[in-house]
Coordinates of C-alpha atoms and ligand atoms in Angstrom, one line a residue:
X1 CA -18.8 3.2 -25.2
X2 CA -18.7 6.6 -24.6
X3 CA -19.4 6.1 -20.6
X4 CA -16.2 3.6 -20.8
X5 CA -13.9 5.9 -22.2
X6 CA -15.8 8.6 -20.0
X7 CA -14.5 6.4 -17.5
X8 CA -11.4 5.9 -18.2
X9 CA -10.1 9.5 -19.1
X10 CA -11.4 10.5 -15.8
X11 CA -9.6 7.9 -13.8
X12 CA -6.8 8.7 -15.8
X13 CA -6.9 12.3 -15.0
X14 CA -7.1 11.4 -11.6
X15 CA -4.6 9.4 -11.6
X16 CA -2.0 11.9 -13.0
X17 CA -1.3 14.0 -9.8
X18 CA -2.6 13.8 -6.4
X19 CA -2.3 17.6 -5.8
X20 CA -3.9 18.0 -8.8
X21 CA -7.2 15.7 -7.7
X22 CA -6.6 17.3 -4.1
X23 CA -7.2 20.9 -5.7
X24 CA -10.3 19.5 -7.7
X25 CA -12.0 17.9 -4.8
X26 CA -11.0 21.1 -2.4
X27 CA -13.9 23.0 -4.2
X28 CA -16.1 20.5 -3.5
X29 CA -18.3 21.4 -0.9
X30 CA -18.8 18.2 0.6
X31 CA -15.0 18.2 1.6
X32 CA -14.3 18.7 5.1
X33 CA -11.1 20.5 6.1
X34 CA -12.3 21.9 9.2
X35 CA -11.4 19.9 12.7
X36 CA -14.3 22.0 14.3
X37 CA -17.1 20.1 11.9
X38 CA -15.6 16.1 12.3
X39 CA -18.4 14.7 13.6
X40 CA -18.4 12.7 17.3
X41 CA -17.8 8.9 16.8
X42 CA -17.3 6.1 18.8
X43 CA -14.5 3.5 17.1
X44 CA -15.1 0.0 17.0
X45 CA -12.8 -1.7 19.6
X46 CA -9.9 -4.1 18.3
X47 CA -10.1 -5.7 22.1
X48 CA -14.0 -6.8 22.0
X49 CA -14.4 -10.2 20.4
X50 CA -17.7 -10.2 18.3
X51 CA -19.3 -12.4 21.0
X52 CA -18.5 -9.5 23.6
X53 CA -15.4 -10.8 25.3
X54 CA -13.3 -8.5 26.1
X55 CA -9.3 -9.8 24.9
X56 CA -6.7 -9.4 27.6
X57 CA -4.0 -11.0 26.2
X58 CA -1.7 -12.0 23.3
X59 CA -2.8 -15.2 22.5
X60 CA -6.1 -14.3 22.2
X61 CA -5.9 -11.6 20.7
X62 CA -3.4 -13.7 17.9
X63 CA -5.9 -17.1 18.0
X64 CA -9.2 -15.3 18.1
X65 CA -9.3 -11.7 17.6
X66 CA -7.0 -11.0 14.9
X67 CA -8.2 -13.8 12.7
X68 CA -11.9 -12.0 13.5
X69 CA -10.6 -8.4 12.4
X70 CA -8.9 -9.2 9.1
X71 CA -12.2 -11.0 8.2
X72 CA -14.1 -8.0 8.6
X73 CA -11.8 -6.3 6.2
X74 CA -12.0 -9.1 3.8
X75 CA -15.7 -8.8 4.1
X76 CA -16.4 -5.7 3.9
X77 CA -13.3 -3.4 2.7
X78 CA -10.6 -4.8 0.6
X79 CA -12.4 -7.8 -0.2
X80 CA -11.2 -12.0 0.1
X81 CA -8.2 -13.0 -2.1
X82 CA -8.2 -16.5 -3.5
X83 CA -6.1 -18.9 -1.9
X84 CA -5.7 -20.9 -4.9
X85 CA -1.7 -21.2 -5.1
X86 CA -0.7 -20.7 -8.6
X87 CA 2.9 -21.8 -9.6
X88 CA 5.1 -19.0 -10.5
X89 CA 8.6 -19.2 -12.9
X90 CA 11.4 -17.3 -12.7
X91 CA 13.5 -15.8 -15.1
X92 CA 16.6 -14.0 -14.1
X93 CA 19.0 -11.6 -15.3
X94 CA 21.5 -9.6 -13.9
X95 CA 24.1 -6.9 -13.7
X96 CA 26.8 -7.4 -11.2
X97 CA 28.2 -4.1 -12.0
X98 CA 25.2 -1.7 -11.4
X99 CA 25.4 1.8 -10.3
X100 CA 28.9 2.5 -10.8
X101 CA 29.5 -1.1 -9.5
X102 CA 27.9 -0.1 -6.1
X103 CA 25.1 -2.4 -6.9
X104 CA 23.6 -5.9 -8.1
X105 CA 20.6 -4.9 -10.5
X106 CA 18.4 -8.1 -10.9
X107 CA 15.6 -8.4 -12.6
X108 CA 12.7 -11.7 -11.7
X109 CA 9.8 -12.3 -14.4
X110 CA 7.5 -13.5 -12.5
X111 CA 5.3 -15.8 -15.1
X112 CA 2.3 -17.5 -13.4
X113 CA 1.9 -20.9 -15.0
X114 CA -2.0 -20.9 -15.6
X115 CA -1.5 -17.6 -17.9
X116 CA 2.3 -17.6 -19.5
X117 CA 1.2 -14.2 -21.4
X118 CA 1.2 -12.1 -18.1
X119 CA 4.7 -11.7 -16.8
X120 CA 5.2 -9.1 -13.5
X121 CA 8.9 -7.8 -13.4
X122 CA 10.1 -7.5 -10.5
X123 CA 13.3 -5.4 -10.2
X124 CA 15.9 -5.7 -7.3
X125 CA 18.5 -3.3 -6.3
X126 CA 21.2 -4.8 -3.7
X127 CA 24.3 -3.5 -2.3
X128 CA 26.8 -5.3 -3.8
X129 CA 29.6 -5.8 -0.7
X130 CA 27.1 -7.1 1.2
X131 CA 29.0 -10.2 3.5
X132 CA 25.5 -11.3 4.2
X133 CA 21.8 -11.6 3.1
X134 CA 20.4 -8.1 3.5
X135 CA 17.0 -6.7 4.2
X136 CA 15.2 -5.1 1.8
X137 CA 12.3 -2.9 1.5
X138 CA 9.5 -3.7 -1.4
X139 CA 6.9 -1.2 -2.6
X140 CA 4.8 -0.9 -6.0
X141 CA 5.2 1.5 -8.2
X142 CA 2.9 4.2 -9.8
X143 CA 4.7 4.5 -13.1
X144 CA 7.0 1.4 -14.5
X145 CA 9.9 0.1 -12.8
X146 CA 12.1 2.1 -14.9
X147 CA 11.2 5.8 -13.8
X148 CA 12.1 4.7 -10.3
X149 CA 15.9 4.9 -11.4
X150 CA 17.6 5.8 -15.2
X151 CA 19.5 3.0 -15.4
X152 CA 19.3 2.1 -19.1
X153 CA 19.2 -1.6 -18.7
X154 CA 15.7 -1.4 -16.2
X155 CA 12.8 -3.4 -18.4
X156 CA 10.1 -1.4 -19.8
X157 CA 6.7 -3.0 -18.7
X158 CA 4.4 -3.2 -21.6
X159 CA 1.5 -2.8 -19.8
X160 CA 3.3 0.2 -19.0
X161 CA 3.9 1.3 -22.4
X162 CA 0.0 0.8 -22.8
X163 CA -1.4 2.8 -20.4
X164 CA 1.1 5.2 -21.3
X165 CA -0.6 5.2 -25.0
X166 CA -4.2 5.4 -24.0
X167 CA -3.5 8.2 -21.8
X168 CA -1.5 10.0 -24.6
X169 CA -5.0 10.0 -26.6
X170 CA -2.8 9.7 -30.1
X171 CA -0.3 12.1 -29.3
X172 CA 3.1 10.6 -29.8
X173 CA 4.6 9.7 -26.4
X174 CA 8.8 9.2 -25.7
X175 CA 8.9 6.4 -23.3
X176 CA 12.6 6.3 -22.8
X177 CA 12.1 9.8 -21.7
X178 CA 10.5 9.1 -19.0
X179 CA 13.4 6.6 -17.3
X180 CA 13.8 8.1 -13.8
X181 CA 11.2 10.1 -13.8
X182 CA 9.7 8.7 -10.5
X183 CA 13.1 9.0 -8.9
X184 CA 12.9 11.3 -6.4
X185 CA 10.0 9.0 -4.5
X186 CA 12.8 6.0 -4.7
X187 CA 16.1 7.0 -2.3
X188 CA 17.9 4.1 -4.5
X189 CA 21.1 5.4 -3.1
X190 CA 20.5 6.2 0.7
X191 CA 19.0 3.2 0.8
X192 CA 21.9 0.9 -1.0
X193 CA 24.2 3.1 1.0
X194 CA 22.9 2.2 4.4
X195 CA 22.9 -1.4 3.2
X196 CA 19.4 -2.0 2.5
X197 CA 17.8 -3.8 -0.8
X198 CA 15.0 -2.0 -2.8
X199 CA 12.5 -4.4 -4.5
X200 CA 9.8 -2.9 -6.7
X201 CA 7.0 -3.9 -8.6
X202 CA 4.9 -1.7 -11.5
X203 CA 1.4 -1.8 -10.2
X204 CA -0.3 -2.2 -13.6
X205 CA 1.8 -5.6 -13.9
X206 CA -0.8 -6.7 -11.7
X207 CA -3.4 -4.6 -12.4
X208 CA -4.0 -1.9 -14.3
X209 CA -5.2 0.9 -11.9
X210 CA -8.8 1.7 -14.1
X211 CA -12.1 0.3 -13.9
X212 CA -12.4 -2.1 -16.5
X213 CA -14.5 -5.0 -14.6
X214 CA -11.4 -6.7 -13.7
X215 CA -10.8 -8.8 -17.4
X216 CA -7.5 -7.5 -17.6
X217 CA -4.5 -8.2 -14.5
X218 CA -4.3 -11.2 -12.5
X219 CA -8.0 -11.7 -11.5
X220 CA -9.3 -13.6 -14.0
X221 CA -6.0 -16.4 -13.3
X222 CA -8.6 -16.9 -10.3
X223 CA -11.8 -17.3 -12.4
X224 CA -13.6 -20.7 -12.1
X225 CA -16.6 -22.1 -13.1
X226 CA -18.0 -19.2 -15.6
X227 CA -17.3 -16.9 -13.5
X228 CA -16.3 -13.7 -15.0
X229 CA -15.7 -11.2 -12.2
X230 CA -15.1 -11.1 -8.3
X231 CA -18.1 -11.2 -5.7
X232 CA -19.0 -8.3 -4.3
X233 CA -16.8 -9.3 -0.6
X234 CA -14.3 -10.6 -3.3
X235 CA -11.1 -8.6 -3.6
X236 CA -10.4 -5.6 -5.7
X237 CA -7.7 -4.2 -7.5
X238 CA -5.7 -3.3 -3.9
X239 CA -6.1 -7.1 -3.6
X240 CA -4.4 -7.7 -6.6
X241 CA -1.6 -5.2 -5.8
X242 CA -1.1 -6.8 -2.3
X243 CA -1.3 -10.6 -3.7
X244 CA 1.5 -9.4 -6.0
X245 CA 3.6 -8.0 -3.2
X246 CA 3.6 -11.3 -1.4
X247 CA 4.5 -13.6 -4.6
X248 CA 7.5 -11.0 -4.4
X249 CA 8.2 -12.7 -1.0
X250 CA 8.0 -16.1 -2.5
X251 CA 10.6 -15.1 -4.8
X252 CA 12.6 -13.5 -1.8
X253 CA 12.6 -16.8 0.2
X254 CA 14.5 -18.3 -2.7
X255 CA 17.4 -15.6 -3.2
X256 CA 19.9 -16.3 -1.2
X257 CA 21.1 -12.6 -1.4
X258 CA 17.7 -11.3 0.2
X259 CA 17.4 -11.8 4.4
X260 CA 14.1 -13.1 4.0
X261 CA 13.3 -12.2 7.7
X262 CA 13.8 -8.8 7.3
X263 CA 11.6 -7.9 4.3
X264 CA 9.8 -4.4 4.8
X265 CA 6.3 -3.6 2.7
X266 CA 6.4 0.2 1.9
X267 CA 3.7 1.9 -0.8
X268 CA 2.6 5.1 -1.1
X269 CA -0.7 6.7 -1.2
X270 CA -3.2 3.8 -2.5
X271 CA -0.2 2.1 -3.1
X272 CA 0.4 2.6 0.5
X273 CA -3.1 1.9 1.4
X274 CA -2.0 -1.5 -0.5
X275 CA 1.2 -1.9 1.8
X276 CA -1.2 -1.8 5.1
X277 CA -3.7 -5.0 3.4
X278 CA -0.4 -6.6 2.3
X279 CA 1.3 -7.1 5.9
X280 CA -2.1 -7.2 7.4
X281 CA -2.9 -10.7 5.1
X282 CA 0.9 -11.5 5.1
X283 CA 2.7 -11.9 8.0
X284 CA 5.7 -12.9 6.9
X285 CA 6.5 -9.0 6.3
X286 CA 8.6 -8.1 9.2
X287 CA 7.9 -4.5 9.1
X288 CA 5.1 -2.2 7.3
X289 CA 5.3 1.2 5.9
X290 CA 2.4 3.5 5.0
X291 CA 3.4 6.7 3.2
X292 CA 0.2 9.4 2.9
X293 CA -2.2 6.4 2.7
X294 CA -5.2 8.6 3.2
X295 CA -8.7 7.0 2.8
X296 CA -8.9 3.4 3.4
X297 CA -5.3 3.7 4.1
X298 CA -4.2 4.5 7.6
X299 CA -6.6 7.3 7.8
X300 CA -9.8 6.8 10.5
X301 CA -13.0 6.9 7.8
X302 CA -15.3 7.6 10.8
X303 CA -13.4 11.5 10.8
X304 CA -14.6 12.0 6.9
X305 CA -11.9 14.1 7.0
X306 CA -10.7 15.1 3.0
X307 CA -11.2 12.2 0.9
X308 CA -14.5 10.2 2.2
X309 CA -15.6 6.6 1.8
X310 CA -18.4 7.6 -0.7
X311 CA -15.5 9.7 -2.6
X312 CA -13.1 7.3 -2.8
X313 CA -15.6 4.3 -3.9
X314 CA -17.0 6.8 -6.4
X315 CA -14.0 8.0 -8.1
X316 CA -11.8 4.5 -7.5
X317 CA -15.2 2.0 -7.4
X318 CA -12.3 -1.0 -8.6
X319 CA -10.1 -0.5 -5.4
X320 CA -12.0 -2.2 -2.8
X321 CA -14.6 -5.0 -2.6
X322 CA -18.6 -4.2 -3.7
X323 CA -19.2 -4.3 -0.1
X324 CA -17.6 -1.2 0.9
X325 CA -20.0 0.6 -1.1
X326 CA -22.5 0.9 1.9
X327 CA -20.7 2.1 3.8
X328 CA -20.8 5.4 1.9
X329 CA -22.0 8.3 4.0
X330 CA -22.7 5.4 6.1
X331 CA -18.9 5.1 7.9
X332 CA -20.7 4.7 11.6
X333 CA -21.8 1.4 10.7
X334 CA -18.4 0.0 9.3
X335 CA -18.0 -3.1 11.7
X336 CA -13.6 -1.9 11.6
X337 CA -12.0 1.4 11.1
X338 CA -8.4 1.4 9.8
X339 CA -6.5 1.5 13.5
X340 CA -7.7 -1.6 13.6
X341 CA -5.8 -2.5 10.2
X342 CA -2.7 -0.9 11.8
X343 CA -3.3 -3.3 14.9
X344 CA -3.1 -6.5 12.1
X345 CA 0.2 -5.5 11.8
X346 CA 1.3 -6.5 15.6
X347 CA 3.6 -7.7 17.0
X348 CA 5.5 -5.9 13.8
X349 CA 7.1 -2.3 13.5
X350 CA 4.6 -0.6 11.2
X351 CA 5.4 3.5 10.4
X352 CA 2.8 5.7 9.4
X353 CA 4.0 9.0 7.4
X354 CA 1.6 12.1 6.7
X355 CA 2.3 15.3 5.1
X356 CA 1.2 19.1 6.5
X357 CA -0.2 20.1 3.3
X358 CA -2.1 16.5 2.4
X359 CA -5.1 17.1 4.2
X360 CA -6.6 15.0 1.6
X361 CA -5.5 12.4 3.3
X362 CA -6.0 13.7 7.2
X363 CA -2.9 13.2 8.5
X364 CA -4.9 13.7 12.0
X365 CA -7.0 11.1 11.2
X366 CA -4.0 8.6 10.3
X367 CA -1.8 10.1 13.3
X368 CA -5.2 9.1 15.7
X369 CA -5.5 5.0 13.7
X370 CA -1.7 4.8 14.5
X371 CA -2.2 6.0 17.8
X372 CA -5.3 3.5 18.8
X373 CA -3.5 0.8 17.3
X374 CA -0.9 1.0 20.6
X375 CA -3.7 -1.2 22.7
X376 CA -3.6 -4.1 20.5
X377 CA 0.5 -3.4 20.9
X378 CA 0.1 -3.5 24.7
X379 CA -0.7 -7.0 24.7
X380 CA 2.4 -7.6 23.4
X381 CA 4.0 -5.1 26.0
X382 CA 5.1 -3.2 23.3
X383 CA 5.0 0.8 23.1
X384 CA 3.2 2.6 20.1
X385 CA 3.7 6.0 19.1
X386 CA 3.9 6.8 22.9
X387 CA 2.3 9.8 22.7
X388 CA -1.4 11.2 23.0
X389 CA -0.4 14.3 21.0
X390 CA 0.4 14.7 17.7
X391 CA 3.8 15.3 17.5
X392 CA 5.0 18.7 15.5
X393 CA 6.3 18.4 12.3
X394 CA 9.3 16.5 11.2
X395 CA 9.7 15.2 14.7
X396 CA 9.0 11.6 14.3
X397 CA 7.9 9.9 17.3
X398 CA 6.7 6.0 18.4
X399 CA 8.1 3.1 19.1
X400 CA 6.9 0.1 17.5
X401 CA 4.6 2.2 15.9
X402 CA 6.2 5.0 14.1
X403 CA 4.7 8.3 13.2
X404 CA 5.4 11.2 11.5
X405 CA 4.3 14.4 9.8
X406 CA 6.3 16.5 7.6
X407 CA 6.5 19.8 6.1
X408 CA 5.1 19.6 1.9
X409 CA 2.6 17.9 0.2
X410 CA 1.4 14.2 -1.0
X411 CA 4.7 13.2 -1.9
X412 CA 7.8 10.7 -0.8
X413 CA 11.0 12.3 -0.2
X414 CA 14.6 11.5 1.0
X415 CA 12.9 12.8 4.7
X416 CA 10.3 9.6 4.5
X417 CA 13.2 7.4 3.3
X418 CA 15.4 8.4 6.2
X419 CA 12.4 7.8 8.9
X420 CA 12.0 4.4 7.3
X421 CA 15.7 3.6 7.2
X422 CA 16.4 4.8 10.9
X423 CA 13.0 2.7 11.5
X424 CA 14.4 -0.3 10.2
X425 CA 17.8 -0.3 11.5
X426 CA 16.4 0.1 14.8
X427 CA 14.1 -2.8 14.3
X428 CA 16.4 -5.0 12.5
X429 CA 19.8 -4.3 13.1
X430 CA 18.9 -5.4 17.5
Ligands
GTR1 C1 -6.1 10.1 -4.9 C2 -7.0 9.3 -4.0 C3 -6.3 8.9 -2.8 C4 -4.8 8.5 -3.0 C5 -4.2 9.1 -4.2 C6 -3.0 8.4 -4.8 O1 -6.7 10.4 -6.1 O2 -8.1 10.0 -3.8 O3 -7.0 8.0 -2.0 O4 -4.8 7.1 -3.1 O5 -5.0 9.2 -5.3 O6 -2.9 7.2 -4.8 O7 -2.1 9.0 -5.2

């Protein structure tokens, strides 16, 4: 009892700023901030099939290789997701007249049928003079779909209003207080503006981001025969988040508003690391956005730069499969390293954003994934971040894979947003 709510607290501290958990893990001593001590490493090679063939070209990297490499992951990072298909309703509402009329503000409940008690909200911003379907970036949220924007009439999750509760440890908590509160992360306006939907998606309506042996969320709509939790290369809670961002797709292929060819997966931090396993599974996303992904993110785990693999499965042990686990302290003998999750992503634009002062996350390390991910590009003759340097800050660079490092911490800003939006429009809008 006590080590459960032990437990919890702690991931709930954690949980409550990154800068914060940045500063506690900075004393650590087994951090490493200093280039000088990354130790030498050789990286697995996303062009050497596991029976030693070297790949060439595009079709086998697509029929052979890439089917090989997102295995790998499944087995031994992120973990399998069920294919069952589980039918989903719809409910709808709407507000023509959003934002000063500027917007439509729609709102899906996404109820799967097998468990009618769990609904996932998904809420939709669009421009409203839109002459045709536009595309639209999707992303979870950290804190409910209504602090991304005050709007008064954005659903309160009540999973939401939970978490909210157990983290308030009795203290009376205002939850219409904290409408917007997220809303400098979300550039609902820039993005509307340069005629671009916004989709978004409270995490904890998927799963709630603590360790609770996955009873609560969606796994258990999976469970069969007794079984009462996943296998240990059976996905985690970034499964759950991902699997969630693709029955958003689902719903997009049937909105008539929504250019369903031109959806972009965008998350930040482990919601970003959650963006990377969503397009790498889902290929239907047409471009892929990692915002200060960090550790098991976009981030090389071979550099143990910041956060490490035995740090992260220690303080986060739900995120990823049981498997991962060995690899703590162990990173050499990871059979992938995360350029190699960037490379899932080709053909596709993907964009990977660091920060100067979120060494946490290495943005070297995530600069050097993004950068070995241009061979598996070169199949396609297609340039990557076309640079072997790490480009000074706020000078984004790349090609079909975008880079960039900014000035200020572990954060998204209206800087990120307008990468992502130049990103898209030079993608999209050929
Ligand atoms: C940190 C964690 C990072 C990152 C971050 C976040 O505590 O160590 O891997 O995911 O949380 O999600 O904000």
């Amino acid at each position: 009892m006590f080590r459960k709510y032990y437990l919890i607290s702690l991931t709930v501290m954690l949980a409550m700023t990154c800068a914060f958990v940045g500063e506690v893990y900075a004393q650590d001593s087994d951090v490493n901030y200093d280039e000088s001590k990354v130790p030498r490493f050789e990286l697995p090679d996303p062009l050497l099939l596991l029976d030693g063939t070297k790949v060439y070209d595009a079709q086998t990297w697509v029929g052979k290789r890439r089917p090989e490499i997102l295995q790998l992951f499944e087995e031994h990072v992120y973990g399998k997701t069920p294919d069952d298909i589980i039918p989903m309703g719809y409910r709808i509402s709407e507000n023509r007249n959003a934002l000063g009329g500027k917007a439509i503000l729609r709102q899906i409940t996404m109820t799967p049928q097998n468990n009618k008690d769990l609904n996932i909200e998904l809420l939709v911003f669009l421009p409203k003079n839109a002459d045709k379907p536009v595309p639209l970036f999707i992303g979870l949220n950290f804190q409910g779909n209504h602090a991304i924007h005050p709007d008064p009439s954005i659903k309160i999750s009540p999973v939401r209003i939970a978490d909210m509760k157990r983290q308030a440890k009795g203290k009376k908590i205002d939850i219409e207080a904290t409408r917007g509160a997220a809303a400098s992360r979300w550039a609902v306006d820039m993005i509307l503006d340069r005629g671009y939907g916004l989709a978004t998606i409270y995490c904890g309506d998927l799963d709630p981001d603590y360790n609770d042996g996955f009873h609560d969320g969606i796994h258990p709509l999976f469970y069969k025969d007794g079984k009462t939790q996943p296998g240990p290369d059976e996905w985690g809670t970034i499964g759950a988040w991902a699997w969630g961002l693709s029955r958003a797709l689902d719903y997009f292929i049937t909105d008539e508003d929504v250019d369903q060819n031109h959806v972009a997966v965008m998350g930040h931090s482990r919601l970003g690391k959650t963006s990377l396993w969503a397009g790498a599974q889902d290929e239907r996303f047409a471009m892929v956005i990692s915002n200060d992904s960090g550790c098991g993110g976009a981030a090389l785990s071979r550099r143990r730069f910041g956060e490490k693999v035995a740090r992260i499965n220690t303080s986060f042990p739900h995120w990823f499969c049981d498997n991962f686990q060995k690899y703590n302290d162990n990173e050499d003998q990871l059979p992938v390293d995360q350029h190699m999750l960037i490379a899932l992503m080709a053909p596709r634009p993907v964009y990977v954003a660091s920060a100067e002062d979120d060494r946490w996350a290495d943005p070297r390390g995530e600069f050097l994934s993004a950068r070995s991910a241009g061979r598996v590009y070169r199949l396609f003759e297609l340039e990557g971040v076309g640079t072997r340097r790490m480009p000074e800050v706020n000078k984004p660079v790349g090609d079909y894979i975008g880079y960039h490092i900014r000035t200020g911490k572990h954060d998204v800003t209206d800087f990120d947003w307008t990468q992502y939006l130049n990103f898209a429009d030079k993608h999209f809008k050929k």
